[in-house]
Coordinates of C-alpha atoms in Angstrom, one line a residue:
X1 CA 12.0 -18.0 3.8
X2 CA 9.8 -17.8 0.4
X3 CA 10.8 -16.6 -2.7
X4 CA 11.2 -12.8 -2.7
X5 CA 12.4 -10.2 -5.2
X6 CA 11.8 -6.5 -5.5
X7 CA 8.8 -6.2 -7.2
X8 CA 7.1 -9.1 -5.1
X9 CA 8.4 -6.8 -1.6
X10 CA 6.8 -4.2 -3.0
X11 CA 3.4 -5.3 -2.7
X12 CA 4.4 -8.1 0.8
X13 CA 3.8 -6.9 4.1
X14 CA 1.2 -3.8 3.8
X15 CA 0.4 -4.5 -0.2
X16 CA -3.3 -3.9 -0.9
X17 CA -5.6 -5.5 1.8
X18 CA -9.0 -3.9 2.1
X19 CA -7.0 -1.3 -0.2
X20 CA -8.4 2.3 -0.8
X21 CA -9.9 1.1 -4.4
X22 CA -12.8 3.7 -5.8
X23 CA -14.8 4.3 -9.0
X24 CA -15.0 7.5 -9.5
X25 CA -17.9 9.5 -11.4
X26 CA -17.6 12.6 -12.5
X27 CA -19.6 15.5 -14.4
X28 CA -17.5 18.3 -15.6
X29 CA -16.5 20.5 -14.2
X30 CA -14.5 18.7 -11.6
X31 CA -10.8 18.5 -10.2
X32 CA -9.7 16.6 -7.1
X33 CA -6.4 17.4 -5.2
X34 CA -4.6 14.6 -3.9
X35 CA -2.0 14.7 -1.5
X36 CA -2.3 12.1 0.3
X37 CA 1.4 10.9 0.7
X38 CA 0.3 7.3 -0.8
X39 CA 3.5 6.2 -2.1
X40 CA 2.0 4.7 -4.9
X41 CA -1.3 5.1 -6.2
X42 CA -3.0 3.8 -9.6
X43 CA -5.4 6.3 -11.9
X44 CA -7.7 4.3 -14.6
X45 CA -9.7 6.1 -17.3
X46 CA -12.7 3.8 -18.1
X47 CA -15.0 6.3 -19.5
X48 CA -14.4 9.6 -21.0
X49 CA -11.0 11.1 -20.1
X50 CA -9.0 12.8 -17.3
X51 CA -6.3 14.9 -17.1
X52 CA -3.3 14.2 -14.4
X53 CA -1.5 17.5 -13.5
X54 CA 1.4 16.6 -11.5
X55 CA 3.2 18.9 -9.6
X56 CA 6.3 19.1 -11.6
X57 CA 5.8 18.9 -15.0
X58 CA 3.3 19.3 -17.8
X59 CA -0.3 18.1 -17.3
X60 CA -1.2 14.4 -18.9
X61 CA -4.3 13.6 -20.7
X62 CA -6.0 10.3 -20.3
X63 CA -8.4 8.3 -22.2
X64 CA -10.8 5.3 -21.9
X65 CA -7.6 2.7 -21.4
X66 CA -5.1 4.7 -20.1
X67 CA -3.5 3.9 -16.8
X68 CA -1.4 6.4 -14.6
X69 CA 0.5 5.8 -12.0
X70 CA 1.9 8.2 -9.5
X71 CA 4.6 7.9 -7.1
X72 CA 4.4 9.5 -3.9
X73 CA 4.4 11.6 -1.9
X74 CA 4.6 14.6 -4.0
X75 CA 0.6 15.8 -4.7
X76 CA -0.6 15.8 -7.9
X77 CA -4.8 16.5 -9.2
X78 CA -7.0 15.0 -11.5
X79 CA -9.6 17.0 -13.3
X80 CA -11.7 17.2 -16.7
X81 CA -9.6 20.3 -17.5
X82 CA -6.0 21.3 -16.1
X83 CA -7.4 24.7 -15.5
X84 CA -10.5 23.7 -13.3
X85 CA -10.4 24.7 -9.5
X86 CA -9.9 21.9 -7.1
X87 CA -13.7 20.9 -5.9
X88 CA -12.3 18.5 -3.2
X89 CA -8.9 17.7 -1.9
X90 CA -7.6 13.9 -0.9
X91 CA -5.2 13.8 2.3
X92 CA -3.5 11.2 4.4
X93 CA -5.8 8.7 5.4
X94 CA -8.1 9.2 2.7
X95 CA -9.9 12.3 4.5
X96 CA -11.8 13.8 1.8
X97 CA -12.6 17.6 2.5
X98 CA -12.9 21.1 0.6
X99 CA -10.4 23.1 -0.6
X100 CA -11.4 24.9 2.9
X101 CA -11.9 21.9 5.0
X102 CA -15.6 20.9 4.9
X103 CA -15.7 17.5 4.8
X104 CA -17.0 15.9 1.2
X105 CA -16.9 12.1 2.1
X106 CA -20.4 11.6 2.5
X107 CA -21.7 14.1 0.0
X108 CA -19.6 12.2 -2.4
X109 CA -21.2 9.0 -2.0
X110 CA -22.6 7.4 -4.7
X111 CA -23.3 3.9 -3.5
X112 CA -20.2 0.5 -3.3
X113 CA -17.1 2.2 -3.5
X114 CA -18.4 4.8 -6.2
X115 CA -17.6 8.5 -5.4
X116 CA -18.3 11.6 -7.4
X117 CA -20.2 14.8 -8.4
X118 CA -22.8 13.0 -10.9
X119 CA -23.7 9.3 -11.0
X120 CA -24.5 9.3 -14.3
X121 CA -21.4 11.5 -15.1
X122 CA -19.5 11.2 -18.7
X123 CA -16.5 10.8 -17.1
X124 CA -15.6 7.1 -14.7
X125 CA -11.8 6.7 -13.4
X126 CA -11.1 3.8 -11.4
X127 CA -8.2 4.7 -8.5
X128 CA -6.1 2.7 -5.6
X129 CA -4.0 3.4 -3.3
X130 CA -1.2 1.8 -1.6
X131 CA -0.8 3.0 2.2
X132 CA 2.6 2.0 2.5
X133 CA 5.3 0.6 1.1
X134 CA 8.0 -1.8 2.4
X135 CA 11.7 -1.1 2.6
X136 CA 11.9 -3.6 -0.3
X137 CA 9.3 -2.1 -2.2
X138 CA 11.1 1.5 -2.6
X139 CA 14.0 -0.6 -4.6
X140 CA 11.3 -0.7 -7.1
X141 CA 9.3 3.0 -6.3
X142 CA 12.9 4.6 -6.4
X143 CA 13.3 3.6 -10.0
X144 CA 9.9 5.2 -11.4
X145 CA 9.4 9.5 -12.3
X146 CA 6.7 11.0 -10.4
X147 CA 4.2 9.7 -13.2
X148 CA 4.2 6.5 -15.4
X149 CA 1.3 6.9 -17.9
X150 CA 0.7 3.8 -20.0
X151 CA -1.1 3.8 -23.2
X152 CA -4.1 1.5 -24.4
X153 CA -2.8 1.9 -27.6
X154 CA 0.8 0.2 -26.3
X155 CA -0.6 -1.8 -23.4
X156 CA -4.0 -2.8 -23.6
X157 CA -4.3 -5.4 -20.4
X158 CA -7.3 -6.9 -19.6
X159 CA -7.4 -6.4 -16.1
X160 CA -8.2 -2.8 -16.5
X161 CA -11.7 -3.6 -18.0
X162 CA -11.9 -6.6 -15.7
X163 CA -11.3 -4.3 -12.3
X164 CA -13.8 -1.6 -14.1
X165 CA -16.3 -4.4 -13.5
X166 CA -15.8 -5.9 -10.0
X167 CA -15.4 -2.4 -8.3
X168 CA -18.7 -1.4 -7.8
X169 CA -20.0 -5.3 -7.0
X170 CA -20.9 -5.9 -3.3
X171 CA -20.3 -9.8 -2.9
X172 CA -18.9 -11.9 -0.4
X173 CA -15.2 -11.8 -0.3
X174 CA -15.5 -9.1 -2.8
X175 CA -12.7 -7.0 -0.8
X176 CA -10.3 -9.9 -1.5
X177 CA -10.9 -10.2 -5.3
X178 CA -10.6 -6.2 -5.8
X179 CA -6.8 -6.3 -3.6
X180 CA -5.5 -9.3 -5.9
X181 CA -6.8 -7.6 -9.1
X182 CA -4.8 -4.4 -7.7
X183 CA -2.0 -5.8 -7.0
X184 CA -1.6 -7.9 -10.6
X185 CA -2.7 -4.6 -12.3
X186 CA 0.3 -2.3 -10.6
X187 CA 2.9 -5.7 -11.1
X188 CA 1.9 -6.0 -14.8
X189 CA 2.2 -2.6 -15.3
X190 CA 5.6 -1.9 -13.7
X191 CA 7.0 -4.4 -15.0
X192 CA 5.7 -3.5 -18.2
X193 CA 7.3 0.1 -18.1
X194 CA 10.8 -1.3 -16.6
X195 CA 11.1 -3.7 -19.6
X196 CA 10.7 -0.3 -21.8
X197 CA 13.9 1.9 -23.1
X198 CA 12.6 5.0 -21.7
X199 CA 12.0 3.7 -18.3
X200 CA 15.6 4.3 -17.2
X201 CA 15.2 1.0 -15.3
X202 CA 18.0 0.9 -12.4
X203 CA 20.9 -2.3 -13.3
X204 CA 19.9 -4.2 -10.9
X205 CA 16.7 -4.7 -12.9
X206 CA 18.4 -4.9 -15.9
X207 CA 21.1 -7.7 -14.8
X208 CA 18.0 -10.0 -14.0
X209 CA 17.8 -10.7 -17.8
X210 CA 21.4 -12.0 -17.5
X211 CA 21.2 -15.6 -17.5
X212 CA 24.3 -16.0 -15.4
X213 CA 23.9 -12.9 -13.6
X214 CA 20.0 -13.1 -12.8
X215 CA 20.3 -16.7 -11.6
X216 CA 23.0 -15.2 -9.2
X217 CA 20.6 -12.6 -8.1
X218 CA 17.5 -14.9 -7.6
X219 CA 19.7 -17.1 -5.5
X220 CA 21.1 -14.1 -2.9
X221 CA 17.3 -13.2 -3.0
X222 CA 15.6 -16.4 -2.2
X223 CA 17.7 -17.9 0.4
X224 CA 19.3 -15.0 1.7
X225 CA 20.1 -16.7 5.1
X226 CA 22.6 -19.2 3.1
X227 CA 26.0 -18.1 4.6
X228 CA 27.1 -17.1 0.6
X229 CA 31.0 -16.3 -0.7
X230 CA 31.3 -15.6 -3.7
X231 CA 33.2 -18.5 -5.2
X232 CA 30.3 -20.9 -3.4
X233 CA 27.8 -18.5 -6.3
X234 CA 30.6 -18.6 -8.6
X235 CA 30.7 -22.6 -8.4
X236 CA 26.4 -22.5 -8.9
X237 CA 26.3 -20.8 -12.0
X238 CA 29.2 -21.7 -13.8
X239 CA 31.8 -18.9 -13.7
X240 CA 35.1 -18.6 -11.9
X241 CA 35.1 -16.6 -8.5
X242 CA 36.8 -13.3 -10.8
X243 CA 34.4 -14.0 -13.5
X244 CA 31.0 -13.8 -11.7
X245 CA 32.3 -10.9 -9.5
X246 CA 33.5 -9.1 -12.6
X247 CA 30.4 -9.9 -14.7
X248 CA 28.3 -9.1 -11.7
X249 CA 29.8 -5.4 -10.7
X250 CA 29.6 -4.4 -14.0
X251 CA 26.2 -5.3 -14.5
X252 CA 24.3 -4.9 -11.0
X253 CA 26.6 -2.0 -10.3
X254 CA 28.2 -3.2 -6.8
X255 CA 30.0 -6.7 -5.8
X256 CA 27.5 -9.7 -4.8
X257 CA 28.7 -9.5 -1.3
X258 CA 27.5 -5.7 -1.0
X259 CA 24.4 -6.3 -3.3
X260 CA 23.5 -9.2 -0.7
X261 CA 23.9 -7.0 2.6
X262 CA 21.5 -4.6 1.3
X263 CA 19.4 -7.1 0.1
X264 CA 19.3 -9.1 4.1
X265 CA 18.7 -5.4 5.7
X266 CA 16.3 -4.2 3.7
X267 CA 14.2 -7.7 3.9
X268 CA 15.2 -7.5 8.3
X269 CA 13.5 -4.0 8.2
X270 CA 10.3 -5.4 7.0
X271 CA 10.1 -8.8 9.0
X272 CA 10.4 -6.3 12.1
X273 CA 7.1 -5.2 10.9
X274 CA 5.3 -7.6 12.1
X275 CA 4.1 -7.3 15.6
X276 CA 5.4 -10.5 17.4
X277 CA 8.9 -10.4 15.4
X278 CA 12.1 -10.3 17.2
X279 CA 15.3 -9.3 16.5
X280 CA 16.7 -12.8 17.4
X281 CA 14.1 -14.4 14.6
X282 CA 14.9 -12.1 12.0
X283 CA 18.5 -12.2 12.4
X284 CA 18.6 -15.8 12.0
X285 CA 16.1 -15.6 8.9
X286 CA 18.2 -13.2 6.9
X287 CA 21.6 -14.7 7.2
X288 CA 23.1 -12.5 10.5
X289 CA 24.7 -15.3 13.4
X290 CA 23.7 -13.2 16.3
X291 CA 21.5 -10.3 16.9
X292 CA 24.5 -8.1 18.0
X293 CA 25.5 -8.7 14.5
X294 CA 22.4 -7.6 12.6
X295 CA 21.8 -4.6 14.9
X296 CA 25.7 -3.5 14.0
X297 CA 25.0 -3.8 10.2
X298 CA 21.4 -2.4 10.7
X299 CA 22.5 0.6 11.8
X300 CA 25.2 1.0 9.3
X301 CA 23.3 0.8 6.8
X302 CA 20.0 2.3 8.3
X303 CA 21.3 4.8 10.2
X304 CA 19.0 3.6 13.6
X305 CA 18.8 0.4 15.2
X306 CA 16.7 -2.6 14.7
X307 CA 14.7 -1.6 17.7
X308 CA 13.9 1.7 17.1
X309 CA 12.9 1.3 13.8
X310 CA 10.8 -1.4 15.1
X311 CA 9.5 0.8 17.4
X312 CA 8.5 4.0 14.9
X313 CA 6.7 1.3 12.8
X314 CA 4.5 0.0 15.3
X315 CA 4.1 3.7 16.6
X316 CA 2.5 4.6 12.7
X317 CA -1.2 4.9 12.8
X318 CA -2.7 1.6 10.9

């Protein structure tokens, strides 16, 4: 198969195609609830500011520049002031109603994916939404707090300003520029925040800096089927069977071998995403002889069965 790491599982599979992306104007007051279970969604200030109250936690204040983002599902609201009342509340599927259930969607509309109270309002903050998230993908999502806010002032990336002018623009194959632009946004970002002190950033991220270690890593990742020991790893980087096994556990925080089995079942569950994938076929692509022998390790590790996590995917509403 292809090259593959965390970050790029992330956004493989279900990453942002025809993605919920909106400019959003607003004229205090306002204050939008989302809960929407989106496991990771994107907030960008491009005029005026907002403030992001999470659940948890003390209320954040952004300004023209700023980026949030917030990791589902917990709900979290946006609003000109931390004390306004929610005017409209966000839920799965992007169902936009009152805080008593009238529907807002249309009322909202102010023209190619613009939404708001005012179109002239003082305030503008661009949003997306991912839907879902692959098994590979929460590797990365498990590492982050509720809310990663970056600072213009320590990240000024051009792409915000760049995405603040493409969103409202109804061209051909417009819908395909704005879900690349999202998805180099969220990967510059994150990996902007994981290269920081504070992020906390799991080892496994850490060890790809290693240049013995992360070569290692990158080879389990990209050829995952490759029947791997350790000493045939050892022998490609350099390092005696002990060495790299040593080096490796204390750096990645488990052996190669058990680093390598997570790796293969978390990539099997999202190959059995796709509708005409077989257990057969994705056994053989990530490494397992038989698919008696993947559905033994699936289970282990997953807790159900290839097939019937096959079968509560394709059951999800798309």
């Amino acid at each position: 198969m292809g090259r593959m790491d965390a970050m790029a599982g992330l956004l493989d599979g279900p990453r942002a195609r025809g993605a919920f992306l909106l400019r959003c104007v607003m004229e205090p007051p306002w204050a939008v609830r989302i809960q929407d279970e989106a496991p990771l969604s994107f907030m960008a200030v491009a005029r005026g500011q907002a403030w992001v109250v999470p659940e948890q936690g003390e209320p954040v204040l952004l300004r023209p520049g700023d980026l949030a983002l917030a990791r589902g599902p917990e709900p979290y609201t946006v609003a000109d002031d931390p004390a306004t009342p929610a005017m409209a509340v966000i839920h799965p599927g992007q169902v936009c109603q009152t805080a008593d259930g009238v529907d807002l969607a249309q009322a909202m509309d102010l023209g190619v994916r613009t939404w708001g109270n005012d179109l002239d309002g003082s305030t503008v903050v661009l949003s997306g939404s991912y839907e879902a998230a692959t098994t590979v993908g929460w590797r990365v999502l498990a590492a982050l707090p509720s809310l990663v806010v970056m600072r213009r002032t320590d990240w000024d990336h051009p792409l915000v300003d760049y995405l603040a002018h493409e969103i409202a623009r109804d061209e051909p194959g417009q819908e395909v520029v704005l879900d690349r632009l999202l998805d180099l946004l969220v990967i510059a970002a994150l990996r902007d925040w994981l290269g920081r002190p504070e992020a906390e950033a799991p080892a496994w991220w850490t060890a790809q800096a290693d240049p013995v270690v992360g070569r290692a890593l990158r080879m389990l990742q990209n050829n995952p089927a490759h029947p791997w020991t350790v000493a045939e790893l050892a022998a490609e980087v350099g390092l005696s069977r002990a060495a790299l096994a040593r080096r490796f556990s204390e750096l990645v925080g488990e052996p190669p071998m058990t680093f390598l089995t997570s790796w293969r079942l978390a990539l099997a569950a999202d190959m059995l995403r796709a509708p005409d994938a077989t257990v057969t076929a994705v056994a053989g692509r990530v490494g397992y002889g038989t698919p008696f022998a993947l559905s033994t390790a699936f289970k282990r590790h997953h807790g159900i069965s290839p097939q019937e996590h096959r079968r509560r995917v394709l059951a999800r509403p798309a």
